[in-house]
Amino acid sequence: MQLSFFERLPAELRNLCYEYALYEPDGARIRNEPSLLSTCKAIREEAELMYYAINDFEVIIHEDHIDHDLCQWLENKAGPRLRSIRSLSLHVQMPWISAQPPDTSNGLPEGEDDEYGSLGCLHLMHIMKSLRTASFNDRSLEKVIRFTLNDARDDEHFDKIERMSTTDQDRYRGAKFLILSLVHGESTTVEALESDDCERRLEELDRELRERRAAA
């Protein structure tokens, strides 16, 4: 069979073409593979792992739209594709965290926000379990996973969080709790949170996390 012009190009040039076509500058959403990978078997075999290696993957998790897309995606991509991923950001939206004390002005009965919050927390625990069982090659979780909670990043320092407004402290501390729980475990993180010297304990856990990320 006669080779096409593209197939006759050196592998280095083909890889440059793949990188240009497959890179998502604004982040790649899970379950949205580019159509190029469905063009033919040869291109998929040659370019698929590059797509997973060069992109920063993102997923939005909203307490009002709880599903298992991320957990299913992690399971379906297990193997070489998942091991190629270098960055996966989880953007968690939980409006109840920053909500005012319950009232009936929004038409919701008192306590309904708490119910949404409880369901959202249970869903996050399931996601944490799936992330811990995922294999990202030799890269540890803190080097691959990033959290935001209501747009607050998980890499802010505690001393800076202390100077924020109460509402912002809730968001940033929540993001910290998510990443610390993922990396150190819920029990260790909660134990530090409830200890008499919680600020020092949490700072120690966070310092270890930041040092491991910096060494990536």
Short mmCIF file of N, CA and C in Angstrom, two decimals, residues 28-178:
data_model
loop_
_atom_site.label_atom_id
_atom_site.label_comp_id
_atom_site.label_asym_id
_atom_site.label_seq_id
_atom_site.Cartn_x
_atom_site.Cartn_y
_atom_site.Cartn_z
N ALA A 28 -7.73 20.46 28.76
CA ALA A 28 -8.50 19.42 28.09
C ALA A 28 -9.55 18.86 29.06
N ARG A 29 -10.78 18.81 28.61
CA ARG A 29 -11.86 18.26 29.44
C ARG A 29 -11.92 16.75 29.26
N ILE A 30 -12.21 16.06 30.35
CA ILE A 30 -12.32 14.61 30.26
C ILE A 30 -13.49 14.26 29.34
N ARG A 31 -13.39 13.12 28.69
CA ARG A 31 -14.42 12.60 27.77
C ARG A 31 -14.56 13.42 26.49
N ASN A 32 -13.65 14.34 26.24
CA ASN A 32 -13.71 15.14 25.01
C ASN A 32 -12.46 14.91 24.17
N GLU A 33 -12.21 13.68 23.77
CA GLU A 33 -11.04 13.40 22.95
C GLU A 33 -11.17 14.10 21.60
N PRO A 34 -10.08 14.62 21.07
CA PRO A 34 -10.13 15.29 19.76
C PRO A 34 -10.47 14.30 18.65
N SER A 35 -11.15 14.80 17.64
CA SER A 35 -11.58 13.94 16.53
C SER A 35 -10.40 13.37 15.76
N LEU A 36 -9.24 14.03 15.84
CA LEU A 36 -8.06 13.53 15.12
C LEU A 36 -7.74 12.10 15.53
N LEU A 37 -7.94 11.78 16.81
CA LEU A 37 -7.60 10.44 17.29
C LEU A 37 -8.55 9.37 16.76
N SER A 38 -9.66 9.79 16.17
CA SER A 38 -10.61 8.84 15.59
C SER A 38 -10.47 8.75 14.08
N THR A 39 -9.47 9.43 13.52
CA THR A 39 -9.31 9.46 12.07
C THR A 39 -8.98 8.08 11.51
N CYS A 40 -7.99 7.45 12.12
CA CYS A 40 -7.62 6.10 11.69
C CYS A 40 -6.81 5.44 12.79
N LYS A 41 -6.69 4.13 12.70
CA LYS A 41 -6.00 3.36 13.73
C LYS A 41 -4.53 3.75 13.83
N ALA A 42 -3.89 4.01 12.69
CA ALA A 42 -2.46 4.33 12.70
C ALA A 42 -2.19 5.62 13.45
N ILE A 43 -3.00 6.65 13.21
CA ILE A 43 -2.81 7.92 13.91
C ILE A 43 -3.09 7.76 15.39
N ARG A 44 -4.13 7.02 15.73
CA ARG A 44 -4.44 6.82 17.15
C ARG A 44 -3.29 6.12 17.87
N GLU A 45 -2.75 5.09 17.26
CA GLU A 45 -1.66 4.36 17.90
C GLU A 45 -0.42 5.24 18.06
N GLU A 46 -0.22 6.15 17.13
CA GLU A 46 0.99 6.97 17.16
C GLU A 46 0.84 8.20 18.04
N ALA A 47 -0.38 8.74 18.15
CA ALA A 47 -0.55 10.05 18.79
C ALA A 47 -1.34 10.04 20.09
N GLU A 48 -2.02 8.94 20.41
CA GLU A 48 -2.92 8.96 21.56
C GLU A 48 -2.20 9.28 22.86
N LEU A 49 -1.10 8.61 23.14
CA LEU A 49 -0.41 8.84 24.41
C LEU A 49 0.16 10.25 24.49
N MET A 50 0.53 10.82 23.35
CA MET A 50 1.01 12.20 23.36
C MET A 50 -0.08 13.14 23.83
N TYR A 51 -1.31 12.90 23.38
CA TYR A 51 -2.44 13.75 23.78
C TYR A 51 -2.58 13.77 25.30
N TYR A 52 -2.45 12.62 25.93
CA TYR A 52 -2.60 12.55 27.39
C TYR A 52 -1.38 13.11 28.12
N ALA A 53 -0.23 13.09 27.48
CA ALA A 53 0.99 13.56 28.14
C ALA A 53 1.16 15.07 28.08
N ILE A 54 0.69 15.72 27.01
CA ILE A 54 0.99 17.14 26.83
C ILE A 54 -0.09 18.06 27.38
N ASN A 55 -1.25 17.53 27.73
CA ASN A 55 -2.35 18.39 28.14
C ASN A 55 -2.57 18.41 29.64
N ASP A 56 -3.10 19.53 30.12
CA ASP A 56 -3.56 19.65 31.50
C ASP A 56 -5.06 19.35 31.50
N PHE A 57 -5.43 18.26 32.14
CA PHE A 57 -6.84 17.83 32.13
C PHE A 57 -7.61 18.50 33.25
N GLU A 58 -8.88 18.80 32.97
CA GLU A 58 -9.72 19.50 33.93
C GLU A 58 -11.09 18.85 33.99
N VAL A 59 -11.68 18.91 35.18
CA VAL A 59 -13.05 18.42 35.36
C VAL A 59 -13.74 19.32 36.38
N ILE A 60 -15.00 19.64 36.13
CA ILE A 60 -15.80 20.44 37.06
C ILE A 60 -16.70 19.51 37.85
N ILE A 61 -16.67 19.65 39.17
CA ILE A 61 -17.51 18.83 40.06
C ILE A 61 -18.42 19.78 40.81
N HIS A 62 -19.71 19.72 40.52
CA HIS A 62 -20.67 20.65 41.13
C HIS A 62 -21.64 19.86 42.00
N GLU A 63 -21.88 20.37 43.19
CA GLU A 63 -22.74 19.65 44.13
C GLU A 63 -24.17 19.49 43.62
N ASP A 64 -24.60 20.36 42.70
CA ASP A 64 -25.96 20.26 42.17
C ASP A 64 -26.07 19.26 41.02
N HIS A 65 -24.92 18.80 40.51
CA HIS A 65 -24.93 17.88 39.36
C HIS A 65 -23.97 16.73 39.65
N ILE A 66 -24.32 15.93 40.62
CA ILE A 66 -23.45 14.85 41.04
C ILE A 66 -23.55 13.68 40.06
N ASP A 67 -22.41 13.28 39.53
CA ASP A 67 -22.37 12.11 38.66
C ASP A 67 -21.04 11.38 38.91
N HIS A 68 -20.84 10.31 38.17
CA HIS A 68 -19.64 9.50 38.38
C HIS A 68 -18.72 9.56 37.15
N ASP A 69 -18.81 10.65 36.39
CA ASP A 69 -18.02 10.75 35.16
C ASP A 69 -16.52 10.61 35.42
N LEU A 70 -16.02 11.31 36.43
CA LEU A 70 -14.58 11.27 36.69
C LEU A 70 -14.13 9.88 37.10
N CYS A 71 -14.87 9.25 38.00
CA CYS A 71 -14.49 7.91 38.46
C CYS A 71 -14.51 6.91 37.30
N GLN A 72 -15.53 7.00 36.45
CA GLN A 72 -15.61 6.11 35.29
C GLN A 72 -14.48 6.39 34.30
N TRP A 73 -14.18 7.67 34.13
CA TRP A 73 -13.10 8.04 33.21
C TRP A 73 -11.76 7.51 33.70
N LEU A 74 -11.49 7.64 35.00
CA LEU A 74 -10.24 7.11 35.56
C LEU A 74 -10.14 5.60 35.35
N GLU A 75 -11.26 4.92 35.52
CA GLU A 75 -11.26 3.47 35.33
C GLU A 75 -11.06 3.10 33.86
N ASN A 76 -11.72 3.84 32.97
CA ASN A 76 -11.61 3.53 31.54
C ASN A 76 -10.24 3.84 30.97
N LYS A 77 -9.56 4.83 31.54
CA LYS A 77 -8.26 5.24 31.02
C LYS A 77 -7.10 4.57 31.75
N ALA A 78 -7.40 3.66 32.66
CA ALA A 78 -6.34 2.97 33.41
C ALA A 78 -5.37 2.30 32.44
N GLY A 79 -4.10 2.38 32.78
CA GLY A 79 -3.09 1.81 31.89
C GLY A 79 -2.21 2.90 31.31
N PRO A 80 -1.69 2.70 30.10
CA PRO A 80 -0.75 3.67 29.52
C PRO A 80 -1.29 5.09 29.41
N ARG A 81 -2.59 5.24 29.10
CA ARG A 81 -3.13 6.60 28.95
C ARG A 81 -3.11 7.35 30.28
N LEU A 82 -3.58 6.72 31.34
CA LEU A 82 -3.59 7.38 32.64
C LEU A 82 -2.17 7.62 33.15
N ARG A 83 -1.29 6.69 32.89
CA ARG A 83 0.10 6.85 33.33
C ARG A 83 0.82 7.97 32.59
N SER A 84 0.28 8.39 31.46
CA SER A 84 0.88 9.48 30.69
C SER A 84 0.48 10.85 31.21
N ILE A 85 -0.61 10.93 31.96
CA ILE A 85 -1.15 12.21 32.41
C ILE A 85 -0.22 12.84 33.45
N ARG A 86 0.06 14.12 33.26
CA ARG A 86 0.93 14.86 34.17
C ARG A 86 0.18 15.87 35.02
N SER A 87 -1.03 16.23 34.61
CA SER A 87 -1.78 17.25 35.34
C SER A 87 -3.28 17.00 35.22
N LEU A 88 -3.96 16.94 36.38
CA LEU A 88 -5.41 16.77 36.42
C LEU A 88 -5.96 17.70 37.49
N SER A 89 -6.73 18.70 37.07
CA SER A 89 -7.29 19.69 38.00
C SER A 89 -8.76 19.42 38.22
N LEU A 90 -9.15 19.40 39.50
CA LEU A 90 -10.54 19.19 39.89
C LEU A 90 -11.10 20.52 40.39
N HIS A 91 -12.03 21.08 39.66
CA HIS A 91 -12.66 22.35 40.03
C HIS A 91 -13.98 22.05 40.74
N VAL A 92 -13.95 22.13 42.05
CA VAL A 92 -15.11 21.77 42.87
C VAL A 92 -15.93 23.02 43.15
N GLN A 93 -17.23 22.92 42.90
CA GLN A 93 -18.16 24.01 43.18
C GLN A 93 -19.15 23.56 44.24
N MET A 94 -19.03 24.15 45.43
CA MET A 94 -19.93 23.83 46.54
C MET A 94 -20.43 25.15 47.14
N PRO A 95 -21.46 25.76 46.55
CA PRO A 95 -21.94 27.07 47.01
C PRO A 95 -22.33 27.11 48.47
N TRP A 96 -22.74 25.99 49.04
CA TRP A 96 -23.21 25.99 50.43
C TRP A 96 -22.10 26.39 51.39
N ILE A 97 -20.84 26.18 51.00
CA ILE A 97 -19.73 26.51 51.90
C ILE A 97 -19.67 28.00 52.20
N SER A 98 -19.98 28.81 51.20
CA SER A 98 -19.93 30.26 51.38
C SER A 98 -21.31 30.86 51.61
N ALA A 99 -22.31 30.02 51.82
CA ALA A 99 -23.68 30.52 51.97
C ALA A 99 -23.88 31.19 53.32
N GLN A 100 -24.84 32.10 53.37
CA GLN A 100 -25.22 32.74 54.62
C GLN A 100 -26.04 31.77 55.45
N PRO A 101 -26.28 32.07 56.73
CA PRO A 101 -27.11 31.20 57.56
C PRO A 101 -28.45 30.93 56.88
N PRO A 102 -28.99 29.70 57.01
CA PRO A 102 -30.18 29.32 56.28
C PRO A 102 -31.37 30.22 56.57
N ASP A 103 -32.11 30.53 55.51
CA ASP A 103 -33.38 31.24 55.63
C ASP A 103 -34.27 30.78 54.49
N THR A 104 -35.42 31.35 54.37
CA THR A 104 -36.37 30.93 53.34
C THR A 104 -36.46 31.94 52.21
N SER A 105 -35.54 32.90 52.16
CA SER A 105 -35.62 33.94 51.14
C SER A 105 -35.39 33.39 49.75
N ASN A 106 -34.65 32.27 49.62
CA ASN A 106 -34.41 31.72 48.30
C ASN A 106 -35.41 30.63 47.95
N GLY A 107 -36.42 30.45 48.79
CA GLY A 107 -37.45 29.47 48.48
C GLY A 107 -37.11 28.06 48.93
N LEU A 108 -35.92 27.86 49.48
CA LEU A 108 -35.52 26.54 49.93
C LEU A 108 -35.82 26.38 51.41
N PRO A 109 -36.37 25.25 51.81
CA PRO A 109 -36.62 25.04 53.23
C PRO A 109 -35.31 24.95 53.99
N GLU A 110 -35.36 25.35 55.24
CA GLU A 110 -34.17 25.31 56.08
C GLU A 110 -33.63 23.90 56.15
N GLY A 111 -32.32 23.77 55.96
CA GLY A 111 -31.67 22.46 56.04
C GLY A 111 -31.40 21.84 54.69
N GLU A 112 -32.01 22.39 53.61
CA GLU A 112 -31.80 21.77 52.31
C GLU A 112 -30.37 21.99 51.81
N ASP A 113 -29.79 23.17 52.12
CA ASP A 113 -28.40 23.40 51.76
C ASP A 113 -27.48 22.39 52.43
N ASP A 114 -27.79 22.05 53.70
CA ASP A 114 -26.99 21.05 54.41
C ASP A 114 -27.08 19.70 53.71
N GLU A 115 -28.26 19.37 53.19
CA GLU A 115 -28.42 18.10 52.49
C GLU A 115 -27.56 18.06 51.24
N TYR A 116 -27.56 19.18 50.47
CA TYR A 116 -26.71 19.24 49.29
C TYR A 116 -25.24 19.10 49.68
N GLY A 117 -24.86 19.77 50.78
CA GLY A 117 -23.48 19.70 51.22
C GLY A 117 -23.07 18.30 51.61
N SER A 118 -23.94 17.58 52.30
CA SER A 118 -23.63 16.21 52.71
C SER A 118 -23.47 15.30 51.51
N LEU A 119 -24.37 15.44 50.53
CA LEU A 119 -24.27 14.62 49.32
C LEU A 119 -22.99 14.94 48.56
N GLY A 120 -22.65 16.24 48.50
CA GLY A 120 -21.43 16.63 47.82
C GLY A 120 -20.19 16.06 48.49
N CYS A 121 -20.16 16.07 49.81
CA CYS A 121 -19.01 15.52 50.55
C CYS A 121 -18.88 14.02 50.34
N LEU A 122 -20.00 13.30 50.33
CA LEU A 122 -19.97 11.86 50.08
C LEU A 122 -19.44 11.58 48.68
N HIS A 123 -19.88 12.39 47.73
CA HIS A 123 -19.41 12.23 46.35
C HIS A 123 -17.91 12.46 46.26
N LEU A 124 -17.42 13.47 46.97
CA LEU A 124 -15.98 13.75 46.96
C LEU A 124 -15.18 12.62 47.59
N MET A 125 -15.71 12.00 48.63
CA MET A 125 -15.03 10.87 49.25
C MET A 125 -14.88 9.72 48.26
N HIS A 126 -15.92 9.50 47.45
CA HIS A 126 -15.85 8.45 46.42
C HIS A 126 -14.79 8.79 45.38
N ILE A 127 -14.73 10.07 45.00
CA ILE A 127 -13.72 10.51 44.04
C ILE A 127 -12.31 10.34 44.61
N MET A 128 -12.14 10.69 45.89
CA MET A 128 -10.83 10.53 46.54
C MET A 128 -10.37 9.08 46.46
N LYS A 129 -11.28 8.16 46.72
CA LYS A 129 -10.94 6.74 46.68
C LYS A 129 -10.49 6.34 45.28
N SER A 130 -11.20 6.82 44.26
CA SER A 130 -10.84 6.49 42.88
C SER A 130 -9.48 7.07 42.52
N LEU A 131 -9.19 8.29 42.98
CA LEU A 131 -7.90 8.91 42.68
C LEU A 131 -6.76 8.15 43.33
N ARG A 132 -6.97 7.68 44.56
CA ARG A 132 -5.90 6.97 45.26
C ARG A 132 -5.58 5.63 44.60
N THR A 133 -6.56 5.02 43.95
CA THR A 133 -6.31 3.74 43.30
C THR A 133 -5.79 3.91 41.87
N ALA A 134 -5.82 5.15 41.36
CA ALA A 134 -5.33 5.40 40.01
C ALA A 134 -3.81 5.39 40.00
N SER A 135 -3.25 4.98 38.87
CA SER A 135 -1.79 4.93 38.73
C SER A 135 -1.35 5.96 37.70
N PHE A 136 -0.56 6.94 38.15
CA PHE A 136 -0.02 7.96 37.26
C PHE A 136 1.47 7.73 37.05
N ASN A 137 1.82 6.50 36.75
CA ASN A 137 3.20 6.10 36.53
C ASN A 137 3.98 6.30 37.82
N ASP A 138 5.13 6.98 37.77
CA ASP A 138 5.92 7.19 38.98
C ASP A 138 5.62 8.53 39.63
N ARG A 139 4.57 9.21 39.16
CA ARG A 139 4.22 10.52 39.71
C ARG A 139 3.22 10.34 40.84
N SER A 140 3.53 10.91 42.00
CA SER A 140 2.64 10.81 43.15
C SER A 140 1.47 11.77 42.98
N LEU A 141 0.42 11.56 43.80
CA LEU A 141 -0.82 12.30 43.63
C LEU A 141 -0.64 13.81 43.70
N GLU A 142 0.16 14.28 44.67
CA GLU A 142 0.29 15.73 44.82
C GLU A 142 0.99 16.38 43.62
N LYS A 143 1.71 15.58 42.83
CA LYS A 143 2.38 16.13 41.66
C LYS A 143 1.45 16.21 40.45
N VAL A 144 0.37 15.45 40.48
CA VAL A 144 -0.55 15.40 39.34
C VAL A 144 -1.84 16.16 39.63
N ILE A 145 -2.39 16.00 40.83
CA ILE A 145 -3.72 16.51 41.15
C ILE A 145 -3.65 17.93 41.70
N ARG A 146 -4.56 18.77 41.22
CA ARG A 146 -4.76 20.12 41.76
C ARG A 146 -6.25 20.29 42.05
N PHE A 147 -6.56 20.96 43.15
CA PHE A 147 -7.95 21.26 43.50
C PHE A 147 -8.18 22.77 43.47
N THR A 148 -9.39 23.15 43.07
CA THR A 148 -9.91 24.46 43.42
C THR A 148 -11.27 24.22 44.07
N LEU A 149 -11.60 25.05 45.03
CA LEU A 149 -12.91 24.97 45.69
C LEU A 149 -13.56 26.34 45.60
N ASN A 150 -14.65 26.42 44.87
CA ASN A 150 -15.29 27.72 44.61
C ASN A 150 -14.25 28.73 44.11
N ASP A 151 -13.40 28.26 43.20
CA ASP A 151 -12.36 29.07 42.53
C ASP A 151 -11.16 29.39 43.43
N ALA A 152 -11.08 28.84 44.62
CA ALA A 152 -9.92 29.02 45.48
C ALA A 152 -8.93 27.88 45.25
N ARG A 153 -7.67 28.21 44.98
CA ARG A 153 -6.65 27.21 44.69
C ARG A 153 -6.15 26.53 45.96
N ASP A 154 -5.58 25.34 45.77
CA ASP A 154 -5.12 24.57 46.93
C ASP A 154 -3.67 24.87 47.31
N ASP A 155 -3.01 25.79 46.60
CA ASP A 155 -1.58 26.02 46.85
C ASP A 155 -1.29 27.32 47.60
N GLU A 156 -2.33 27.94 48.16
CA GLU A 156 -2.11 29.17 48.93
C GLU A 156 -1.53 28.82 50.30
N HIS A 157 -0.68 29.69 50.84
CA HIS A 157 -0.06 29.45 52.14
C HIS A 157 -1.05 29.80 53.27
N PHE A 158 -0.96 29.06 54.36
CA PHE A 158 -1.87 29.28 55.48
C PHE A 158 -1.72 30.68 56.07
N ASP A 159 -0.50 31.20 56.13
CA ASP A 159 -0.33 32.52 56.73
C ASP A 159 -1.03 33.61 55.92
N LYS A 160 -1.11 33.43 54.62
CA LYS A 160 -1.84 34.38 53.78
C LYS A 160 -3.35 34.19 53.92
N ILE A 161 -3.78 32.94 54.06
CA ILE A 161 -5.21 32.66 54.24
C ILE A 161 -5.73 33.33 55.50
N GLU A 162 -4.89 33.36 56.55
CA GLU A 162 -5.30 33.96 57.82
C GLU A 162 -5.67 35.43 57.68
N ARG A 163 -5.13 36.10 56.68
CA ARG A 163 -5.38 37.54 56.51
C ARG A 163 -6.57 37.81 55.59
N MET A 164 -7.23 36.77 55.13
CA MET A 164 -8.36 36.93 54.21
C MET A 164 -9.65 37.16 54.98
N SER A 165 -10.70 37.52 54.23
CA SER A 165 -12.03 37.63 54.83
C SER A 165 -12.51 36.24 55.25
N THR A 166 -13.51 36.20 56.10
CA THR A 166 -14.03 34.92 56.58
C THR A 166 -14.52 34.05 55.43
N THR A 167 -15.21 34.66 54.48
CA THR A 167 -15.72 33.90 53.33
C THR A 167 -14.59 33.30 52.51
N ASP A 168 -13.56 34.09 52.25
CA ASP A 168 -12.43 33.58 51.48
C ASP A 168 -11.64 32.53 52.27
N GLN A 169 -11.53 32.72 53.57
CA GLN A 169 -10.87 31.71 54.39
C GLN A 169 -11.57 30.36 54.25
N ASP A 170 -12.89 30.36 54.25
CA ASP A 170 -13.65 29.11 54.10
C ASP A 170 -13.31 28.43 52.78
N ARG A 171 -13.23 29.21 51.72
CA ARG A 171 -12.94 28.63 50.40
C ARG A 171 -11.53 28.06 50.33
N TYR A 172 -10.57 28.86 50.76
CA TYR A 172 -9.17 28.43 50.64
C TYR A 172 -8.83 27.32 51.63
N ARG A 173 -9.38 27.38 52.81
CA ARG A 173 -9.15 26.28 53.77
C ARG A 173 -9.81 25.00 53.26
N GLY A 174 -10.97 25.15 52.63
CA GLY A 174 -11.63 23.98 52.06
C GLY A 174 -10.80 23.33 50.97
N ALA A 175 -10.20 24.16 50.10
CA ALA A 175 -9.34 23.62 49.05
C ALA A 175 -8.12 22.93 49.65
N LYS A 176 -7.56 23.52 50.71
CA LYS A 176 -6.44 22.90 51.41
C LYS A 176 -6.84 21.55 51.99
N PHE A 177 -8.03 21.51 52.59
CA PHE A 177 -8.48 20.27 53.21
C PHE A 177 -8.60 19.17 52.16
N LEU A 178 -9.07 19.50 50.97
CA LEU A 178 -9.23 18.50 49.92
C LEU A 178 -7.89 17.90 49.51
#
